[in-house]
PDB file of C-alpha atoms and ligand atoms in Angstrom:
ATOM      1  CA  UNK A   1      10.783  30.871 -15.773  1.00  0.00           C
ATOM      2  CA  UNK A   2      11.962  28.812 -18.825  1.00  0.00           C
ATOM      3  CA  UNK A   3      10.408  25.950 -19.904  1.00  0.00           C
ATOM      4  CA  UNK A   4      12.957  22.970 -18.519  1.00  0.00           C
ATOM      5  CA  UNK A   5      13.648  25.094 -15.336  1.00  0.00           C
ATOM      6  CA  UNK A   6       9.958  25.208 -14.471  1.00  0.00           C
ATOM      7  CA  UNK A   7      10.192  21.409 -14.273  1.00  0.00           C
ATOM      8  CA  UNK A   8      11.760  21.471 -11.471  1.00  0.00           C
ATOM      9  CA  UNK A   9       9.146  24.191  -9.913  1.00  0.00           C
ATOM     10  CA  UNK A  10       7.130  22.809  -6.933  1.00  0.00           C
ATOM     11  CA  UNK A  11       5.504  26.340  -6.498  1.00  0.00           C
ATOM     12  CA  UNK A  12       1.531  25.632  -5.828  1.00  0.00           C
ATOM     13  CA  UNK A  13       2.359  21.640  -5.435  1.00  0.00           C
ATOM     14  CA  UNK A  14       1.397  20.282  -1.674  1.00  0.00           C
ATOM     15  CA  UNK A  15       4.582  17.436  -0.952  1.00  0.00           C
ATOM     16  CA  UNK A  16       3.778  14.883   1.815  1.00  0.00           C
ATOM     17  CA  UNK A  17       7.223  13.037   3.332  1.00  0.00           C
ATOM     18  CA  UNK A  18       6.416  10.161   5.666  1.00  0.00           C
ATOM     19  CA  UNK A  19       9.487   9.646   7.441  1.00  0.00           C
ATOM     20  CA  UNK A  20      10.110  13.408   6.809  1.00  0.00           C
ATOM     21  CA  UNK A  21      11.864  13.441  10.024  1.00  0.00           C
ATOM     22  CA  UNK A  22      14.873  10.872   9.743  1.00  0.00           C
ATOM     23  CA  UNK A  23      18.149  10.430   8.067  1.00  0.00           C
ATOM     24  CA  UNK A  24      17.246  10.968   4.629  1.00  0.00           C
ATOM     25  CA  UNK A  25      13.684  12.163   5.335  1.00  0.00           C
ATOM     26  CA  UNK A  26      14.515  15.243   6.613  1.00  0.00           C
ATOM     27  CA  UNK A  27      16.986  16.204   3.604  1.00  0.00           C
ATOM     28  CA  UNK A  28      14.197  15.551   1.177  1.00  0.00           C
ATOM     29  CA  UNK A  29      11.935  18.209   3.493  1.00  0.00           C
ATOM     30  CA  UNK A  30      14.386  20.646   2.836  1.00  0.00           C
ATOM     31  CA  UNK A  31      15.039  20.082  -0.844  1.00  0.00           C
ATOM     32  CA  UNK A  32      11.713  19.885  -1.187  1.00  0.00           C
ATOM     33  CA  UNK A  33      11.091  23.268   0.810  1.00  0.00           C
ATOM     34  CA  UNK A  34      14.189  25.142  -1.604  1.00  0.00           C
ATOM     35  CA  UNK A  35      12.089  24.007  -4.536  1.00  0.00           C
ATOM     36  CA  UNK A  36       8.956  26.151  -2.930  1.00  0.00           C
ATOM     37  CA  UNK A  37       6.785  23.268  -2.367  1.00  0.00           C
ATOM     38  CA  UNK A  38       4.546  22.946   0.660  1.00  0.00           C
ATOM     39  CA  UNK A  39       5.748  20.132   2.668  1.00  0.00           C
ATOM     40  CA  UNK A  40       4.064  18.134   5.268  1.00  0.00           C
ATOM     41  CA  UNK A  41       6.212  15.949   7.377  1.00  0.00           C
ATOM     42  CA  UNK A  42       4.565  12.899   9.002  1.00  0.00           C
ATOM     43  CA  UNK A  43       6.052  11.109  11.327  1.00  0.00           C
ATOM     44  CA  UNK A  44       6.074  10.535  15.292  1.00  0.00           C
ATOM     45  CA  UNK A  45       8.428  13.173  16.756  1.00  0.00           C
ATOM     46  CA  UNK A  46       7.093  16.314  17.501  1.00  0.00           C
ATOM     47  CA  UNK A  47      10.266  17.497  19.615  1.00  0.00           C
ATOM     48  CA  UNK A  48      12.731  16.611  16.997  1.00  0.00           C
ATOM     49  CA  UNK A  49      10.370  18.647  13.730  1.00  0.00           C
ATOM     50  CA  UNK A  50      10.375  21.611  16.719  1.00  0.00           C
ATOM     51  CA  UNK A  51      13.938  21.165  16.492  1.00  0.00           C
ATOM     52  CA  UNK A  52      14.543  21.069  12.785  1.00  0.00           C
ATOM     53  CA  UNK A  53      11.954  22.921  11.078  1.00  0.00           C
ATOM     54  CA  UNK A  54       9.899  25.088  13.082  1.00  0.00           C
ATOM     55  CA  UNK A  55      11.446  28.396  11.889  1.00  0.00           C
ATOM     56  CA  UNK A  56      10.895  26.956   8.025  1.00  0.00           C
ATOM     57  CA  UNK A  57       7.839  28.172   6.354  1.00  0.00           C
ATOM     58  CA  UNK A  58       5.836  26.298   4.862  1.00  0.00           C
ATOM     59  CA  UNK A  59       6.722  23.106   6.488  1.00  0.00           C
ATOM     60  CA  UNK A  60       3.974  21.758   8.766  1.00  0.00           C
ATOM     61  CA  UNK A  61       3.902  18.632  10.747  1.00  0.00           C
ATOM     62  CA  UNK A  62       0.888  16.226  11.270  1.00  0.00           C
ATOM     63  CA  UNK A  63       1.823  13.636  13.870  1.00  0.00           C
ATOM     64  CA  UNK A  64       1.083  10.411  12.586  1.00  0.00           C
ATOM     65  CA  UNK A  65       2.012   6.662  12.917  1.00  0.00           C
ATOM     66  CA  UNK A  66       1.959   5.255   9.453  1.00  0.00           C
ATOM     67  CA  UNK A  67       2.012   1.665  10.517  1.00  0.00           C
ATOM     68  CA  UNK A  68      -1.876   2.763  12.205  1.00  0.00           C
ATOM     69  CA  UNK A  69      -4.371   2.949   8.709  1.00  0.00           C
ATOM     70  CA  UNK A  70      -7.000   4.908  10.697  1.00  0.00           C
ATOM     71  CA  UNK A  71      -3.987   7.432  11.845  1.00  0.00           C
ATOM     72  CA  UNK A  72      -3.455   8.129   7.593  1.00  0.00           C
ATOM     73  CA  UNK A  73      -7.071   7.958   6.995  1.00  0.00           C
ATOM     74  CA  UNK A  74      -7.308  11.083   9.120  1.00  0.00           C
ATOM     75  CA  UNK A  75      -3.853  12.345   8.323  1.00  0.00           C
ATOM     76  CA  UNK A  76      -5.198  12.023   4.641  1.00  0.00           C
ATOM     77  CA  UNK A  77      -8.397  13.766   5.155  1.00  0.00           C
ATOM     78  CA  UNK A  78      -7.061  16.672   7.312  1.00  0.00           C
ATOM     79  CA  UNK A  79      -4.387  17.310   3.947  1.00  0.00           C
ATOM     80  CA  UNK A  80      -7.358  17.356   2.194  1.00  0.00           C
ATOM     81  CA  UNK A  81      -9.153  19.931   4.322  1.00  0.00           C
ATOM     82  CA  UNK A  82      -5.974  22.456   4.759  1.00  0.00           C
ATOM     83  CA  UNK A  83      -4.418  22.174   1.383  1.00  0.00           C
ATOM     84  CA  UNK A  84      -7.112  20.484  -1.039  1.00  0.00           C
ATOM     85  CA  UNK A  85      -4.642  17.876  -2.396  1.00  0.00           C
ATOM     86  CA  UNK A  86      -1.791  15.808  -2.613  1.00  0.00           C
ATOM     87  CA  UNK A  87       0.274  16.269  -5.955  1.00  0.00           C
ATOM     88  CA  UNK A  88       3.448  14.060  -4.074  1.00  0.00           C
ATOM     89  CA  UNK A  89       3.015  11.423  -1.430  1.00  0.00           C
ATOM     90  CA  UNK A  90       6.861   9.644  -0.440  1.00  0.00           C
ATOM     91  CA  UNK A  91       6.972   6.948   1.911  1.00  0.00           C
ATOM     92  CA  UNK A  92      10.344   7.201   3.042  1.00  0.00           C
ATOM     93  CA  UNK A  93       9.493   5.921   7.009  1.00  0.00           C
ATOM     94  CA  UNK A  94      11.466   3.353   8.570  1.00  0.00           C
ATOM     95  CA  UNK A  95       9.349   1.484  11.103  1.00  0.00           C
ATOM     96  CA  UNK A  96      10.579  -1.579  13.010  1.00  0.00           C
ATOM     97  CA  UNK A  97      10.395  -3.508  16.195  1.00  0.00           C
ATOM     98  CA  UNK A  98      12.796  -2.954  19.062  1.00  0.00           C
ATOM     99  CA  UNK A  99      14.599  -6.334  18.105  1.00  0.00           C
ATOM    100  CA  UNK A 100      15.435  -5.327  15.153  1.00  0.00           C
ATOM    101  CA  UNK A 101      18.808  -6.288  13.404  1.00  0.00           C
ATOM    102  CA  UNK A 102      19.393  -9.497  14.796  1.00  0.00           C
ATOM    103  CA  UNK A 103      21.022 -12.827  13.067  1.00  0.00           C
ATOM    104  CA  UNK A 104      19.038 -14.875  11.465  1.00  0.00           C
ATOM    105  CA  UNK A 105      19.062 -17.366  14.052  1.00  0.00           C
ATOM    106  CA  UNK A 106      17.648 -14.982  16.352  1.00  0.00           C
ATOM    107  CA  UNK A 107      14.834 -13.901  14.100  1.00  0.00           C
ATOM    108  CA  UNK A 108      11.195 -15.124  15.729  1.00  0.00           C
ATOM    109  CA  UNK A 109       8.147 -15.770  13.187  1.00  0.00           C
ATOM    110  CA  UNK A 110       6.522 -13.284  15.491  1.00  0.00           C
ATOM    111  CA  UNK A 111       9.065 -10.550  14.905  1.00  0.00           C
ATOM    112  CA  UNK A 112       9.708 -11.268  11.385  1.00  0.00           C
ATOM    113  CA  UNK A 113       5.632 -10.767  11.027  1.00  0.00           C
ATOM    114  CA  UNK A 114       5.947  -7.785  12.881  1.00  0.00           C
ATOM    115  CA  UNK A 115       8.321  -6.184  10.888  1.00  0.00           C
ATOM    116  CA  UNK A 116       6.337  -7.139   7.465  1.00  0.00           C
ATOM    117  CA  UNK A 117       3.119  -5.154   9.233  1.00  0.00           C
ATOM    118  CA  UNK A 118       4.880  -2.308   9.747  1.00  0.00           C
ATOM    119  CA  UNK A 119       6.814  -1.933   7.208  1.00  0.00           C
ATOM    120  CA  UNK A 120       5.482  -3.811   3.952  1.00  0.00           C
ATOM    121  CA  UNK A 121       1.972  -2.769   5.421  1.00  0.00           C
ATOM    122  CA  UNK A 122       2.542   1.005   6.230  1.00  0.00           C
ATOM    123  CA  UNK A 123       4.109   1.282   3.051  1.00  0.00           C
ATOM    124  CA  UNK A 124       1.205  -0.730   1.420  1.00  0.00           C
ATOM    125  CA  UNK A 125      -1.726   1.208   2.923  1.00  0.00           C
ATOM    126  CA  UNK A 126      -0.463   4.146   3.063  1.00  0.00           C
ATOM    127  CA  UNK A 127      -0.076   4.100  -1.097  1.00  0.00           C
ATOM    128  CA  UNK A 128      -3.470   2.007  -1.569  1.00  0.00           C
ATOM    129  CA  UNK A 129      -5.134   5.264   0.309  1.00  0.00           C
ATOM    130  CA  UNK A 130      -3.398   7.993  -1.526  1.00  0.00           C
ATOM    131  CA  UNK A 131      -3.145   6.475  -4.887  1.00  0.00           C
ATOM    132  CA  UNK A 132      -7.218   6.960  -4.411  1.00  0.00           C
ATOM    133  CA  UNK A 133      -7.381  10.576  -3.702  1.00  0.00           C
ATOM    134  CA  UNK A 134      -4.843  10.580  -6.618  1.00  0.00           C
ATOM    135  CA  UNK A 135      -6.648   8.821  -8.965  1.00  0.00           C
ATOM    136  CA  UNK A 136      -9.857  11.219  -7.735  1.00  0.00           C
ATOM    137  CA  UNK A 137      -7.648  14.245  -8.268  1.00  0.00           C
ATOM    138  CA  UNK A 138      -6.554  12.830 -12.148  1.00  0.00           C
ATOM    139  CA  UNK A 139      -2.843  13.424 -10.808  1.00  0.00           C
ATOM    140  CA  UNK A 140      -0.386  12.716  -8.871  1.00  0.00           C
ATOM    141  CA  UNK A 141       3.234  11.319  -7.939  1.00  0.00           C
ATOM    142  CA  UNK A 142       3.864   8.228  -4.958  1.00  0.00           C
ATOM    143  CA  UNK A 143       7.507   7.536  -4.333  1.00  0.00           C
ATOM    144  CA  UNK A 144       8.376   4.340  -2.356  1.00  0.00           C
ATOM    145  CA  UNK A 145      12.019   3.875  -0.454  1.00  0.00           C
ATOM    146  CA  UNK A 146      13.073   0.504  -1.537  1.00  0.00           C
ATOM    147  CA  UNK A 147      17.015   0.237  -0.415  1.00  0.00           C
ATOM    148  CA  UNK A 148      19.943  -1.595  -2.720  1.00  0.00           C
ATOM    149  CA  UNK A 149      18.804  -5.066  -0.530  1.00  0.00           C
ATOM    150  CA  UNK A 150      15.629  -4.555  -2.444  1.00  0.00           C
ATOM    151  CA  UNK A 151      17.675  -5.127  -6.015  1.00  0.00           C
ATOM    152  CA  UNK A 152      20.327  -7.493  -4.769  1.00  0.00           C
ATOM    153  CA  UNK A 153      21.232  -9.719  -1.772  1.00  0.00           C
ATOM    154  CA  UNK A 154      23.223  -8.058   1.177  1.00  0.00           C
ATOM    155  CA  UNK A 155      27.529  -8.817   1.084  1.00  0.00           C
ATOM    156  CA  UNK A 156      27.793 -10.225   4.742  1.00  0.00           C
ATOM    157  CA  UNK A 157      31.520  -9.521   4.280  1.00  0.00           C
ATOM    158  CA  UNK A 158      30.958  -5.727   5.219  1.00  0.00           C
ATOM    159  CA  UNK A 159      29.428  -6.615   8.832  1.00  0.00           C
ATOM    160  CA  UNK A 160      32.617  -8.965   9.824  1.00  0.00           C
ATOM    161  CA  UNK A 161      34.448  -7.753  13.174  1.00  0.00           C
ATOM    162  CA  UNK A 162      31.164  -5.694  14.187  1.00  0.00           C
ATOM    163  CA  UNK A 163      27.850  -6.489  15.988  1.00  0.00           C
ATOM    164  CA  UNK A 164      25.807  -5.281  12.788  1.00  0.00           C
ATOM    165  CA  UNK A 165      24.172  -7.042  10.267  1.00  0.00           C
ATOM    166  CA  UNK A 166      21.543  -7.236   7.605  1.00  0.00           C
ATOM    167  CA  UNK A 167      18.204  -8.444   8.961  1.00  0.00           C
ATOM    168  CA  UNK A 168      16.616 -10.963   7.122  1.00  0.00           C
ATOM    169  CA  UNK A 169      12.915  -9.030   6.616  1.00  0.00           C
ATOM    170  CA  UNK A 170      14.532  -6.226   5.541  1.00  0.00           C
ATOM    171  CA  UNK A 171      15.821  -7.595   2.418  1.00  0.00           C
ATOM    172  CA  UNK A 172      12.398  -9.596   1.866  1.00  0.00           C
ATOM    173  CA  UNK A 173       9.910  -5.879   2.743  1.00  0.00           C
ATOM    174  CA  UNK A 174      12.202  -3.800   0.331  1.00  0.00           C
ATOM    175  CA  UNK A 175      12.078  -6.292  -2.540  1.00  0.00           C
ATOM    176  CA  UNK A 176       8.540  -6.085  -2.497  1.00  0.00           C
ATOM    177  CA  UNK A 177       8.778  -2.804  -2.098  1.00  0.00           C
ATOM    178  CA  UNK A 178      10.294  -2.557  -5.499  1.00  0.00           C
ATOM    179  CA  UNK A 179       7.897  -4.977  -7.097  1.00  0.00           C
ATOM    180  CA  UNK A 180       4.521  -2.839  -5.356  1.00  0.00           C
ATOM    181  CA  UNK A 181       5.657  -0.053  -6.709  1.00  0.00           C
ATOM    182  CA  UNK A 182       5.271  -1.844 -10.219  1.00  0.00           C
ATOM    183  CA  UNK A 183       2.020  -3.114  -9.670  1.00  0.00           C
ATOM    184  CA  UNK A 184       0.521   0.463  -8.531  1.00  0.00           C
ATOM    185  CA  UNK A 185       2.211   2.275 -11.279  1.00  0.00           C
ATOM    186  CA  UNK A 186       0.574  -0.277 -14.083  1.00  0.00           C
ATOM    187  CA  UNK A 187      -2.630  -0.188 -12.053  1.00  0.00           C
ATOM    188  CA  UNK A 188      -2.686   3.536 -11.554  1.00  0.00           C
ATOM    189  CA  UNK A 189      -0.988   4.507 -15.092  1.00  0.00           C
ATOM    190  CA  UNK A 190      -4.121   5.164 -17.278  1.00  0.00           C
ATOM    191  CA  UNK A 191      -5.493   7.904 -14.281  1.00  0.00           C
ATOM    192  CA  UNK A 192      -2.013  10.330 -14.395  1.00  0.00           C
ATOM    193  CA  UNK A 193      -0.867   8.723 -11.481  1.00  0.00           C
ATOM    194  CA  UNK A 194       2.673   7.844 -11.639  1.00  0.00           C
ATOM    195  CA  UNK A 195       4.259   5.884  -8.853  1.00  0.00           C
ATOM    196  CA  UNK A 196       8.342   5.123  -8.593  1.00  0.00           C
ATOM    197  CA  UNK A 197      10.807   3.968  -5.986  1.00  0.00           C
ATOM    198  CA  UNK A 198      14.161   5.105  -4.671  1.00  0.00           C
ATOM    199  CA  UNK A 199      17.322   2.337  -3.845  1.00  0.00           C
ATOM    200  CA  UNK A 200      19.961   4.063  -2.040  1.00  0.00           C
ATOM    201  CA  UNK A 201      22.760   2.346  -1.026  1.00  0.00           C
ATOM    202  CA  UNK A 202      24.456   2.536   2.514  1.00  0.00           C
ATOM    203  CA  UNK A 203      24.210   6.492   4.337  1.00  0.00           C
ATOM    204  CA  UNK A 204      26.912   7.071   6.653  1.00  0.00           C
ATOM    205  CA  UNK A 205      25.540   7.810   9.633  1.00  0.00           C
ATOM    206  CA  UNK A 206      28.186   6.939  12.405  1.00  0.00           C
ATOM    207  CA  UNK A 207      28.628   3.567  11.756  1.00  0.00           C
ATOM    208  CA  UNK A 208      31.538   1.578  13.513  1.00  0.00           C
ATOM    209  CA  UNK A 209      34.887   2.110  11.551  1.00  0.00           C
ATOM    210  CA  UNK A 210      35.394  -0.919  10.190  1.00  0.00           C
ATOM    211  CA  UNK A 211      32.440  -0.925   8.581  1.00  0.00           C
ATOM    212  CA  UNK A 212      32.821   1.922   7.024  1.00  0.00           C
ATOM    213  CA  UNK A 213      36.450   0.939   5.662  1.00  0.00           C
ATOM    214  CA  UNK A 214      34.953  -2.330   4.199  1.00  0.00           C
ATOM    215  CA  UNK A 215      31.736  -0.613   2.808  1.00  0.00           C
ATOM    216  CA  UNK A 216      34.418   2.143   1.329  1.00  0.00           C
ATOM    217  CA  UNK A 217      36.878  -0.662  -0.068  1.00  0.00           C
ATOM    218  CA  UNK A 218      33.456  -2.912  -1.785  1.00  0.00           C
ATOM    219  CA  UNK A 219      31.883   0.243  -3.411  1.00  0.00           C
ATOM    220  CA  UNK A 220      32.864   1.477  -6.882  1.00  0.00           C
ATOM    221  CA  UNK A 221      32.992   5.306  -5.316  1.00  0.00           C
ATOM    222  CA  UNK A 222      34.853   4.303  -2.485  1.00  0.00           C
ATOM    223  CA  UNK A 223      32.762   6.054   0.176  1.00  0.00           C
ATOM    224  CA  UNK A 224      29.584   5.574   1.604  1.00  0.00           C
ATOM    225  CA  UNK A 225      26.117   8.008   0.147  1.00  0.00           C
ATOM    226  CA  UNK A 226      25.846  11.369   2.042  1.00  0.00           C
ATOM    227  CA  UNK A 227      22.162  12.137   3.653  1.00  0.00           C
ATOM    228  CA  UNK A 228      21.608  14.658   1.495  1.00  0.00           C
ATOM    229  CA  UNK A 229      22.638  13.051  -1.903  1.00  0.00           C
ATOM    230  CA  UNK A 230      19.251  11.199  -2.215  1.00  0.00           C
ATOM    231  CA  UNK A 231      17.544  13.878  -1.944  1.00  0.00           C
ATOM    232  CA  UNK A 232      17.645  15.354  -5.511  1.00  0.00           C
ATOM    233  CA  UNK A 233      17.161  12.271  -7.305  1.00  0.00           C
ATOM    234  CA  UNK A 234      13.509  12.189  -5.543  1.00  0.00           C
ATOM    235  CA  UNK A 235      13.036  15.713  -5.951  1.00  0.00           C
ATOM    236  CA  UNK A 236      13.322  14.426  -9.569  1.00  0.00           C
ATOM    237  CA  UNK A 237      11.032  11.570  -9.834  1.00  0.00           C
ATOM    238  CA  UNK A 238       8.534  13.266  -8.380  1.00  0.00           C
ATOM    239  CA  UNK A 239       9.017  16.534 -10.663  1.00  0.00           C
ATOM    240  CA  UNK A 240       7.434  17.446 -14.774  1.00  0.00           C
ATOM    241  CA  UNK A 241      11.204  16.757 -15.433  1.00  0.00           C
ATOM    242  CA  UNK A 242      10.459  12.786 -14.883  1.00  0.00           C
ATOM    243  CA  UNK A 243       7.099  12.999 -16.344  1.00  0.00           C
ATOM    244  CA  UNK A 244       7.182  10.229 -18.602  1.00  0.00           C
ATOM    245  CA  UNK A 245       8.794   8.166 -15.890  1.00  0.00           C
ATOM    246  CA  UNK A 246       6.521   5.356 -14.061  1.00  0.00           C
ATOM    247  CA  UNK A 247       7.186   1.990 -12.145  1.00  0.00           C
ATOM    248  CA  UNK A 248      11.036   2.282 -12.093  1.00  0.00           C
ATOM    249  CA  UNK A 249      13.560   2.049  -9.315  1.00  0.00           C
ATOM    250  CA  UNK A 250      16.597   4.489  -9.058  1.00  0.00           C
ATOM    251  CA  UNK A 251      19.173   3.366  -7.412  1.00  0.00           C
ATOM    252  CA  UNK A 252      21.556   5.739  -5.369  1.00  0.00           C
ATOM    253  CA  UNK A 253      24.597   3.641  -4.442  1.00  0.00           C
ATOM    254  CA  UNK A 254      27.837   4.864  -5.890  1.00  0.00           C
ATOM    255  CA  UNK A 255      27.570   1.697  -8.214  1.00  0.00           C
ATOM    256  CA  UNK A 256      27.696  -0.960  -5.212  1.00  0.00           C
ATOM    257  CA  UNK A 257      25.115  -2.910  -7.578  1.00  0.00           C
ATOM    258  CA  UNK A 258      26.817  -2.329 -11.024  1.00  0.00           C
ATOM    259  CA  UNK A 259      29.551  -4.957 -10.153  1.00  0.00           C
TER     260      UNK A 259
HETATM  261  N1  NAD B 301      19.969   5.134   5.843  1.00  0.00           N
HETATM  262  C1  NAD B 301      20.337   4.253   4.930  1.00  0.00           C
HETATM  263  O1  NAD B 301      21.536   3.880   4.811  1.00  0.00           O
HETATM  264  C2  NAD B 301      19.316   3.683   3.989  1.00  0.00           C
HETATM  265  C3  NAD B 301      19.762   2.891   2.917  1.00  0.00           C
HETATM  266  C4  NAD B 301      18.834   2.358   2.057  1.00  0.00           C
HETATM  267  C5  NAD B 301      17.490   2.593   2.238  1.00  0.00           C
HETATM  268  N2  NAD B 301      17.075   3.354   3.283  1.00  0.00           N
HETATM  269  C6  NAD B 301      15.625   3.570   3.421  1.00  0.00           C
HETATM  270  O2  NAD B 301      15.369   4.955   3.383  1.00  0.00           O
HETATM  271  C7  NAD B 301      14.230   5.261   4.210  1.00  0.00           C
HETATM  272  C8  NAD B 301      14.653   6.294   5.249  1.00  0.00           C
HETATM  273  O3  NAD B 301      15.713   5.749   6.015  1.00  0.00           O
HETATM  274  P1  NAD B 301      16.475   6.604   7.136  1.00  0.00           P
HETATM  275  O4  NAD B 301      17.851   6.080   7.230  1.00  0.00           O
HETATM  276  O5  NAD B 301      16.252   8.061   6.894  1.00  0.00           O
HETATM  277  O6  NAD B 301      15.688   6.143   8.435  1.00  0.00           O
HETATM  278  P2  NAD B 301      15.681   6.822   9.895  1.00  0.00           P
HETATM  279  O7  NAD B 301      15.565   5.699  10.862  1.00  0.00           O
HETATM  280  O8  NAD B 301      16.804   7.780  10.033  1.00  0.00           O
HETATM  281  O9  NAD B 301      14.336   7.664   9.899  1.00  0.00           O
HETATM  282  C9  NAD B 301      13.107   7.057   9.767  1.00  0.00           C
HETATM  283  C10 NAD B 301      12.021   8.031  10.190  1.00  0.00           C
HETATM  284  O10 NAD B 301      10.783   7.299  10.143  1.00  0.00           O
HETATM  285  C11 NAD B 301      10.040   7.642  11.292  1.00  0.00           C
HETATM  286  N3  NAD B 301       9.112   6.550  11.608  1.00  0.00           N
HETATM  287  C12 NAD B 301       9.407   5.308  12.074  1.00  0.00           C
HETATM  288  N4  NAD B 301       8.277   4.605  12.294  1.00  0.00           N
HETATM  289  C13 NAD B 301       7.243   5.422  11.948  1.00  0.00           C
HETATM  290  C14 NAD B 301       5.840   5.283  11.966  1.00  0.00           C
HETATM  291  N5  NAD B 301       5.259   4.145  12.374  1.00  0.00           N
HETATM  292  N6  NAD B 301       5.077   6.323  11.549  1.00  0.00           N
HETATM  293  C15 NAD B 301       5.658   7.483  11.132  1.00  0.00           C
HETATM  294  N7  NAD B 301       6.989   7.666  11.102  1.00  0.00           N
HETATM  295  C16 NAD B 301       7.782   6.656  11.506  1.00  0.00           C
HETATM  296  C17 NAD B 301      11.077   7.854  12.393  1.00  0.00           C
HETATM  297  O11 NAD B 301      10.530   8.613  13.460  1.00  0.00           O
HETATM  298  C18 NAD B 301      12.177   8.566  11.628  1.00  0.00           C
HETATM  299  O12 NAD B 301      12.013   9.966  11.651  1.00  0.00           O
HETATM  300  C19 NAD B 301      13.784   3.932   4.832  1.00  0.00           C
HETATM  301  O13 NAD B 301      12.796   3.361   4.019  1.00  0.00           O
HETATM  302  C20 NAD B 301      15.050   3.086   4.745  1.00  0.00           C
HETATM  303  O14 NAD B 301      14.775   1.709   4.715  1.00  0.00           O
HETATM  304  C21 NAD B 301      17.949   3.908   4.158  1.00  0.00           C
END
C-alpha cells in the first residue's frame, strides 16, 4: 500500500463506537468496518445491532449503558481481554431523559441535572477511563461528538410553526464537550494520546417540513447534513492521516457557523 493511502488503513486497529447504533453512529460502524478495522458497537439495543450488523464481520456488540461507569469499567476490561486494546474510542451516544426537548420554561433543575449526568458524565467517564488504558498502551485516539450548539448559540427562528426546539442543556453539555476535549488532549498530549471532537450541524432525519425548509433557507449549502457525511471526517481524525492533529473541533455543517 503507498505511504498516504496506508493512512487511512485501520487493518490490525480495534475501533470502539459508543452510540454505534444511532443516526450517525451506525454510519461511522460501517465506514469504519470498509476501512478493515475491528469495530465494537456499544450501546443498548441488541435487536436493532441484530438488525443492522449481524451478517458484518468483524463488528461485535457489547451491550452497555454508558451513562452506568461500572457498565464501561467492564465493557473496558472485556475489550481488553478479546482484543488487547483500544487504538480508537468515539463517544458519539446520545443519552437523555424522556422529557427531553422541552422550552425553557418547562425545564426542571432535576431534569436539567439529569441530562448533565448522562450526557456531560457518560461522555466524561467514559474518556477519563479510556484515556488510561491509552495512556498505558503509549497510544491512542478519543473522539468526542460535540454538535454546532457546542460552537455557537441555537437560531430559534428554524423551530417557528413546529413543536421542536433546542433544549437548553443541550447547548450547555456540548459546549463543554468541546472545551473537555481540550483539556484531555493537553493533559494526555505528552503520552501519544490524541483526543478531538466532531460538530455536525443538523442530520435530516424526518423532521417536520417546515423545518427543514427554514434549516435549508439559513444554511450556506442549502440542505440539511446526510447521516453518512460525518462519517469520513471521523474516520479521519481518528486515522495516521490526522496525526499531528490534537484538541480541535471539526465542524460538519454546510457552513451554518461561517456566517
Ligand atoms: N443527529 C443530528 O442532527 C446531530 C447533530 C449534531 C450533533 N449530534 C450528536 O451526534 C451524536 C449522535 O447523534 P445521533 O443523531 O446519531 O443520535 P441517535 O439518537 O440517533 O443515536 C444515539 C444512540 O445512542 C444510544 N444511547 C443512548 N443512550 C445510551 C446509553 N446510556 N448507553 C449507550 N448507548 C446509548 C442510542 O441507543 C442510540 O443508538 C450525539 O452526540 C448527538 O448529540 C447529532
Amino acid at each position: 500500500m503507498n505511504f498516504f493511502t496506508k493512512m487511512l488503513d485501520f487493518s490490525d486497529k480495534v475501533v470502539i463506537v459508543t452510540g454505534g447504533l444511532g443516526l450517525i453512529g451506525k454510519q461511522l460502524v460501517l465506514a469504519f468496518n470498509e476501512f478493515n478495522a475491528t469495530v465494537i458497537v456499544l450501546d443498548l439495543l441488541s435487536e436493532r445491532f441484530e438488525e443492522y450488523f449481524s451478517s458484518c464481520e468483524n463488528i461485535h456488540f457489547f451491550k452497555t449503558d454508558i451513562a452506568e461507569p461500572k457498565e464501561i469499567q467492564t465493557s473496558v476490561e472485556r475489550i481488553i481481554k478479546d482484543f488487547r486494546k483500544i487504538d480508537v474510542w468515539i463517544n458519539a451516544a446520545y443519552p437523555r431523559t424522556t422529557d427531553w426537548g422541552k422550552a425553557i420554561d418547562e425545564v426542571s433543575f432535576e431534569s436539567w441535572n439529569e441530562n448533565l449526568k448522562l450526557h456531560l458524565g457518560s461522555y466524561f467517564w467514559s474518556s477519563k477511563t479510556v484515556l488510561e488504558v491509552m495512556k498505558e498502551q503509549k497510544t491512542g485516539n478519543l473522539i468526542n461528538f460535540s454538535s454546532i450548539y457546542g460552537v455557537v448559540g441555537p437560531n430559534f427562528d428554524v423551530y417557528k410553526g413546529t413543536d421542536m426546539t433546542m433544549p437548553v442543556a443541550y447547548s450547555a453539555i456540548k459546549g463543554a464537550i468541546t472545551n473537555l476535549t481540550r483539556y484531555f488532549a493537553t493533559l494526555y498530549g505528552s503520552h501519544n494520546v490524541r483526543v478531538n471532537c466532531i460538530a455536525p450541524g443538523g442530520i435530516y432525519n424526518h423532521q417536520p417540513e417546515k423545518f427543514v425548509e427554514k434549516y435549508n433557507e439559513l444554511t450556506p449549502l442549502k440542505r440539511m447534513g446526510r447521516d453518512y457525511e460525518i462519517a469520513m471526517p471521523t474516520l479521519f481524525l481518528a486515522s495516521e492521516a490526522a496525526s499531528y492533529i490534537t484538541g480541535q473541533t471539526i465542524i460538519v455543517d454546510g457552513g451554518w457557523t461561517a456566517q
